[in-house]
mmCIF file of C-alpha atoms in Angstrom:
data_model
loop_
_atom_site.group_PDB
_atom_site.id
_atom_site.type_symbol
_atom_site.label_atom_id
_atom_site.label_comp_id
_atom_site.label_asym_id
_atom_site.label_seq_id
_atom_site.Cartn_x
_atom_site.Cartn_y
_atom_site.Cartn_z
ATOM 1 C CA UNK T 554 -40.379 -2.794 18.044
ATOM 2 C CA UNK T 555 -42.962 -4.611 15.832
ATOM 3 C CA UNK T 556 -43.715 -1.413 14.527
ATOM 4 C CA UNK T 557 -40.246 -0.860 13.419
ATOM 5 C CA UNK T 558 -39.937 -4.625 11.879
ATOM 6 C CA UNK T 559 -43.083 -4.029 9.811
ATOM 7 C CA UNK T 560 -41.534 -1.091 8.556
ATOM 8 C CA UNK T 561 -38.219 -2.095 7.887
ATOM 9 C CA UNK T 562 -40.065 -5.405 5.470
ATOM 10 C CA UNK T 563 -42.509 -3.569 3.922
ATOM 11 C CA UNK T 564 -39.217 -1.126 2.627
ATOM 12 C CA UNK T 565 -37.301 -4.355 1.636
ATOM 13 C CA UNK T 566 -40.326 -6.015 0.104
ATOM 14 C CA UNK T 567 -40.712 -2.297 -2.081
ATOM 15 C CA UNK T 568 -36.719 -3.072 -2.916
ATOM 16 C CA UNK T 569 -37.945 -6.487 -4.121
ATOM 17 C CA UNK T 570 -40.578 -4.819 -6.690
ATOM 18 C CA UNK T 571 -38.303 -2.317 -7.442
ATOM 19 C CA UNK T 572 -35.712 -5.240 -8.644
ATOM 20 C CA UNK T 573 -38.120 -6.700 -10.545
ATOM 21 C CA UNK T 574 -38.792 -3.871 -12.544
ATOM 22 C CA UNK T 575 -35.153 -2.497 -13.214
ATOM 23 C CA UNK T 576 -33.544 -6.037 -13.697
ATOM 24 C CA UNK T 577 -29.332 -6.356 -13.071
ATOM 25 C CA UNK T 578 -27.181 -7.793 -15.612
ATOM 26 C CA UNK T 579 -25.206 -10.157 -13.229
ATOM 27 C CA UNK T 580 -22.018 -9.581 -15.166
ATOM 28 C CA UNK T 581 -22.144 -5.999 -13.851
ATOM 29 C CA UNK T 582 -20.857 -4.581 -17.550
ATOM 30 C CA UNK T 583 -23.965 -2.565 -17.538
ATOM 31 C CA UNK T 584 -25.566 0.171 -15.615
ATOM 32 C CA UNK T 585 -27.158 -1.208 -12.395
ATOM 33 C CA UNK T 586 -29.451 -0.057 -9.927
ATOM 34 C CA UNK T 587 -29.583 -1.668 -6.357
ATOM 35 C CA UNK T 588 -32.591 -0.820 -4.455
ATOM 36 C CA UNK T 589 -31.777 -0.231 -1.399
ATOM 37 C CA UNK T 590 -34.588 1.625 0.672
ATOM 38 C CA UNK T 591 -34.812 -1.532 3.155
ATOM 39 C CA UNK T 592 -31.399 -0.941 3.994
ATOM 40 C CA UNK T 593 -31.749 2.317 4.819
ATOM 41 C CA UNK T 594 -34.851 2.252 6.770
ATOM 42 C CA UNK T 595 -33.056 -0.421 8.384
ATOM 43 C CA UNK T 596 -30.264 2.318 9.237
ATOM 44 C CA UNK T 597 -32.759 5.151 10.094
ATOM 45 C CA UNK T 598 -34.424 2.885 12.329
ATOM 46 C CA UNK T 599 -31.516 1.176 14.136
ATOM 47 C CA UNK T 600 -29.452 4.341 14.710
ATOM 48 C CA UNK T 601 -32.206 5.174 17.409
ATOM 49 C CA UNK T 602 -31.689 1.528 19.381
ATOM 50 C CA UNK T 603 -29.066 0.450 21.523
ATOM 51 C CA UNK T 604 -26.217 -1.382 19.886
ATOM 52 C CA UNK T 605 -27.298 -4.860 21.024
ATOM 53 C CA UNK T 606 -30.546 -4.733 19.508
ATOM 54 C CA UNK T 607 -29.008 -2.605 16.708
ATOM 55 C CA UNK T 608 -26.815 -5.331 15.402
ATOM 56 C CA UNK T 609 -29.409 -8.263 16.257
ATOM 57 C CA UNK T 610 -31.675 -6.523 14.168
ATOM 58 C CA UNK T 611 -29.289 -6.122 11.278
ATOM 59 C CA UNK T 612 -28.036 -9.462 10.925
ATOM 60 C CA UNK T 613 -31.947 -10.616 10.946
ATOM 61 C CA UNK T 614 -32.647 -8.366 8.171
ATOM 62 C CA UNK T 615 -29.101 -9.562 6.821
ATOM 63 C CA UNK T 616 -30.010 -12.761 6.803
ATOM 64 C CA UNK T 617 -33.865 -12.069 5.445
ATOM 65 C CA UNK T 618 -32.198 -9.862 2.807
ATOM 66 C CA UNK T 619 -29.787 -12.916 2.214
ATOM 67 C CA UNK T 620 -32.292 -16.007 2.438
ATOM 68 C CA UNK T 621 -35.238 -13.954 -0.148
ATOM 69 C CA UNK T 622 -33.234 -11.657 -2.465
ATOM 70 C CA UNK T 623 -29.721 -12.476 -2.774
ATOM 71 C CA UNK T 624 -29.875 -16.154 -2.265
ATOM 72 C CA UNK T 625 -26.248 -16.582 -0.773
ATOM 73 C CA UNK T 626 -25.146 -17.488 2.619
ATOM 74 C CA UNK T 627 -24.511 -14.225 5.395
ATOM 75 C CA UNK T 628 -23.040 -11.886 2.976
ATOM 76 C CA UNK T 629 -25.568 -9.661 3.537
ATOM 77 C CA UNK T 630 -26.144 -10.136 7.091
ATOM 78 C CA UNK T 631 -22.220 -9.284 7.680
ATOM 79 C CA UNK T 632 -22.338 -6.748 5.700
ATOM 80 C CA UNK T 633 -25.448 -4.863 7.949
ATOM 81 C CA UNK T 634 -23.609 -6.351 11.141
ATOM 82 C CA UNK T 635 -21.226 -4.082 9.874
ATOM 83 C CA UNK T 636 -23.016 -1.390 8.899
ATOM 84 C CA UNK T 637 -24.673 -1.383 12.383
ATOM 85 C CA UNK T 638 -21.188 -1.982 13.816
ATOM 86 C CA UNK T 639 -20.173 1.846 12.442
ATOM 87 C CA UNK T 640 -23.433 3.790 12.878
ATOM 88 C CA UNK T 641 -23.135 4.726 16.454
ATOM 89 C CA UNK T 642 -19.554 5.657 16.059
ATOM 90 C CA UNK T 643 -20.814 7.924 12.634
ATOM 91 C CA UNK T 644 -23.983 9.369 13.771
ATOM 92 C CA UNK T 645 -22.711 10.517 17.467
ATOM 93 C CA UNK T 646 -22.881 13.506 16.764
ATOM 94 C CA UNK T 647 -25.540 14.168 13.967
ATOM 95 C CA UNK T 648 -29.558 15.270 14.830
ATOM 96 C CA UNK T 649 -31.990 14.090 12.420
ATOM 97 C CA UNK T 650 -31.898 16.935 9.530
ATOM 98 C CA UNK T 651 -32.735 15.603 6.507
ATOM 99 C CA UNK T 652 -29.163 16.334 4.984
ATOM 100 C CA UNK T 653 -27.749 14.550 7.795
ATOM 101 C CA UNK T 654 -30.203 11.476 7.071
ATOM 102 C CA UNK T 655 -29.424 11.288 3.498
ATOM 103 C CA UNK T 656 -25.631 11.483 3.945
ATOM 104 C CA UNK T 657 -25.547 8.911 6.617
ATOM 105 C CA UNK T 658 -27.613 6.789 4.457
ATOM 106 C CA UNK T 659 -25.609 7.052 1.398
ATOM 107 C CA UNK T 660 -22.576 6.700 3.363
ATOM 108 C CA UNK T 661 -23.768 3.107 4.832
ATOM 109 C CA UNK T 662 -24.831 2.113 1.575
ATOM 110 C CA UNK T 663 -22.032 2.636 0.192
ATOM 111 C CA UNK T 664 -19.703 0.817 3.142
ATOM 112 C CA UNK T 665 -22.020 -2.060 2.542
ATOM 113 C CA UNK T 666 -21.784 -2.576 -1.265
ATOM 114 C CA UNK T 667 -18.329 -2.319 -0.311
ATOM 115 C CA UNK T 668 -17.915 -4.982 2.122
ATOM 116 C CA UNK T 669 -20.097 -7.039 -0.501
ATOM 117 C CA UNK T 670 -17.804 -6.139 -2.951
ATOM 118 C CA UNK T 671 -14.429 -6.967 -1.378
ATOM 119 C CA UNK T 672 -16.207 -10.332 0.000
ATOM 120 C CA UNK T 673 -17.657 -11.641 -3.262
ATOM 121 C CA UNK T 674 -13.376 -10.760 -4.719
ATOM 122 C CA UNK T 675 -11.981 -12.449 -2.133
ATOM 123 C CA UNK T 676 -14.871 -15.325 -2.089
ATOM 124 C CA UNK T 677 -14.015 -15.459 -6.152
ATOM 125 C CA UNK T 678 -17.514 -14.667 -6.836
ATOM 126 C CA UNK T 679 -17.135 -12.082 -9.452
ATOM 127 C CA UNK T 680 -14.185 -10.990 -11.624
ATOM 128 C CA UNK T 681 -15.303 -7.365 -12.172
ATOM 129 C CA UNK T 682 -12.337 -4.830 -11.889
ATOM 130 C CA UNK T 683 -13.035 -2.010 -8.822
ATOM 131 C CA UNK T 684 -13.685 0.560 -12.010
ATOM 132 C CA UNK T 685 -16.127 -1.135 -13.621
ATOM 133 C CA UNK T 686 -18.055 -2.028 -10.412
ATOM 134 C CA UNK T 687 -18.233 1.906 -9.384
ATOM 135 C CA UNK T 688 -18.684 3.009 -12.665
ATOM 136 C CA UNK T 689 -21.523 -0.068 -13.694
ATOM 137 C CA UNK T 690 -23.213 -0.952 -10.081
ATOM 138 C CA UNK T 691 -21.969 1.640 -7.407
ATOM 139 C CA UNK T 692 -22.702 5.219 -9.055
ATOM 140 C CA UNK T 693 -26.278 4.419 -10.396
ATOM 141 C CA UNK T 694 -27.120 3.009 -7.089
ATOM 142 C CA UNK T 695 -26.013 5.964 -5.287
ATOM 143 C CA UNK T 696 -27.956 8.564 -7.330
ATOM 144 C CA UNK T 697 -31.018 6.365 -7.427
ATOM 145 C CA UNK T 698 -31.075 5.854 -3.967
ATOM 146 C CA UNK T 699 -30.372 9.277 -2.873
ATOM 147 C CA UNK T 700 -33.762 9.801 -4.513
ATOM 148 C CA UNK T 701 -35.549 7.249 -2.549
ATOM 149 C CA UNK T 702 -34.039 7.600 0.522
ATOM 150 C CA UNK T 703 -35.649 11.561 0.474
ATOM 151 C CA UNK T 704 -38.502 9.583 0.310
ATOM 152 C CA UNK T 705 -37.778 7.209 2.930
ATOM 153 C CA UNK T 706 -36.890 10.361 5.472
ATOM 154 C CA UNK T 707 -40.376 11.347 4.644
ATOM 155 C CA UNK T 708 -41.875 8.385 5.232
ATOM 156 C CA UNK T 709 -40.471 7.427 8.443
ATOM 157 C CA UNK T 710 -41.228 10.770 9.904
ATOM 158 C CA UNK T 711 -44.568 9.975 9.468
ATOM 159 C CA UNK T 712 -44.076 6.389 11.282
ATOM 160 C CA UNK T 713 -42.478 8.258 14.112
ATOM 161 C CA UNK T 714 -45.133 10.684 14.663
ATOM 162 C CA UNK T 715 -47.473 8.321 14.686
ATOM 163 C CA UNK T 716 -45.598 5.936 17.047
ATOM 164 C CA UNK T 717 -45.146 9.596 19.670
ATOM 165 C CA UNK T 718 -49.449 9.640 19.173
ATOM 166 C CA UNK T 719 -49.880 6.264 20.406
ATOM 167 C CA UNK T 720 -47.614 6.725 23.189
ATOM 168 C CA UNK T 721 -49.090 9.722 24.140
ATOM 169 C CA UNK T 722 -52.667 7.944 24.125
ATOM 170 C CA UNK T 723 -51.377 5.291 26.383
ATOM 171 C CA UNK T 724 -50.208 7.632 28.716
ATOM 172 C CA UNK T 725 -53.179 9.782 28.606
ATOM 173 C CA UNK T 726 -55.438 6.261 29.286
ATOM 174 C CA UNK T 727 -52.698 5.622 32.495
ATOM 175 C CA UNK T 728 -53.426 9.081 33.790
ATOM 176 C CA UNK T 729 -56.816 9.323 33.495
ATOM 177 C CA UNK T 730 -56.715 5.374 35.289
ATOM 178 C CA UNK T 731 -54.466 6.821 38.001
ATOM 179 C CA UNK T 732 -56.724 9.893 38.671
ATOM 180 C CA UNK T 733 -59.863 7.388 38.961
ATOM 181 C CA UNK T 734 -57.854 4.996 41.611
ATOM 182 C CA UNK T 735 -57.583 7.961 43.590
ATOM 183 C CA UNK T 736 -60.553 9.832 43.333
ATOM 184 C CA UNK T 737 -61.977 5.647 44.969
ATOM 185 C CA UNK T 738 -59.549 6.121 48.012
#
């Protein structure tokens, strides 16, 4: 699980540098990336979990996302809550092909700049029209990310694989134990 966590932060703290060097305009009337490659490790991680510790670790990564880059108050952790909420029901029945991986992560980032969205309107946080925030924020984002997220599938297949060569150490080390308790008998 630690594993996972480390992961999952060193993506968002990458989506941290990444903001710094492609700033927003806050007024959303320009173009606007949104990193998001924390989010979706966060998804490509959590779809493998049970959906208790699915959604716990969403809203902690909500509220990390929330506390260190958004500076607002659980937007971000209802938003993944969310998010985590619809990934079992959306991912049922996909394997791990990297289409599959890139369309459910595009697809969840693009639920959760939506739930943003509609909860900053109805919080009266911005006054940018539904066209101008797919056009300005929501379409750049989406191309950007698809990019990164290729990356990101990448990436955590190599965290996986070396996760399955630990385990398969540790086992090795129990067998070989197992065999020496009974060659004492």
């Amino acid at each position: 699980m630690w594993v996972h966590a480390l992961f999952v932060a060193s993506c968002f703290l990458i989506d941290g540098i990444l903001m710094t060097l492609f700033p927003n305009n806050a007024m959303g009337t320009e173009l606007m990336f949104i990193a998001n490659l924390g989010f979706s490790a966060l998804v490509l991680t959590i779809r493998k979990f049970d959906f208790i510790d699915s959604c716990l670790f969403a809203i902690l990564f909500g509220m990390f996302y929330d506390y260190f880059f958004a500076n607002v108050f659980l937007l971000y952790a209802v938003a993944y809550f969310i998010s985590a909420c619809l990934l079992p029901i959306w991912s049922r029945h996909m394997t791990e092909t990297v289409l599959e991986s890139l369309i459910l992560c595009i697809s969840t980032i693009f639920v959760k700049d939506c739930v943003v969205y509609f909860c900053m309107i109805f919080g009266r946080m911005t006054t940018l029209s539904i066209q101008n925030w797919f056009v300005n924020v929501e379409f750049l984002t989406i191309l950007a990310n698809a990019i990164l997220v290729l990356i990101l599938i990448f990436l955590l297949r190599l965290k996986d694989d070396y996760l399955e060569v630990r385990a398969r150490r540790g086992r090795k080390k129990e067998r070989i134990e197992w065999f020496k308790l009974r060659l004492r008998r």
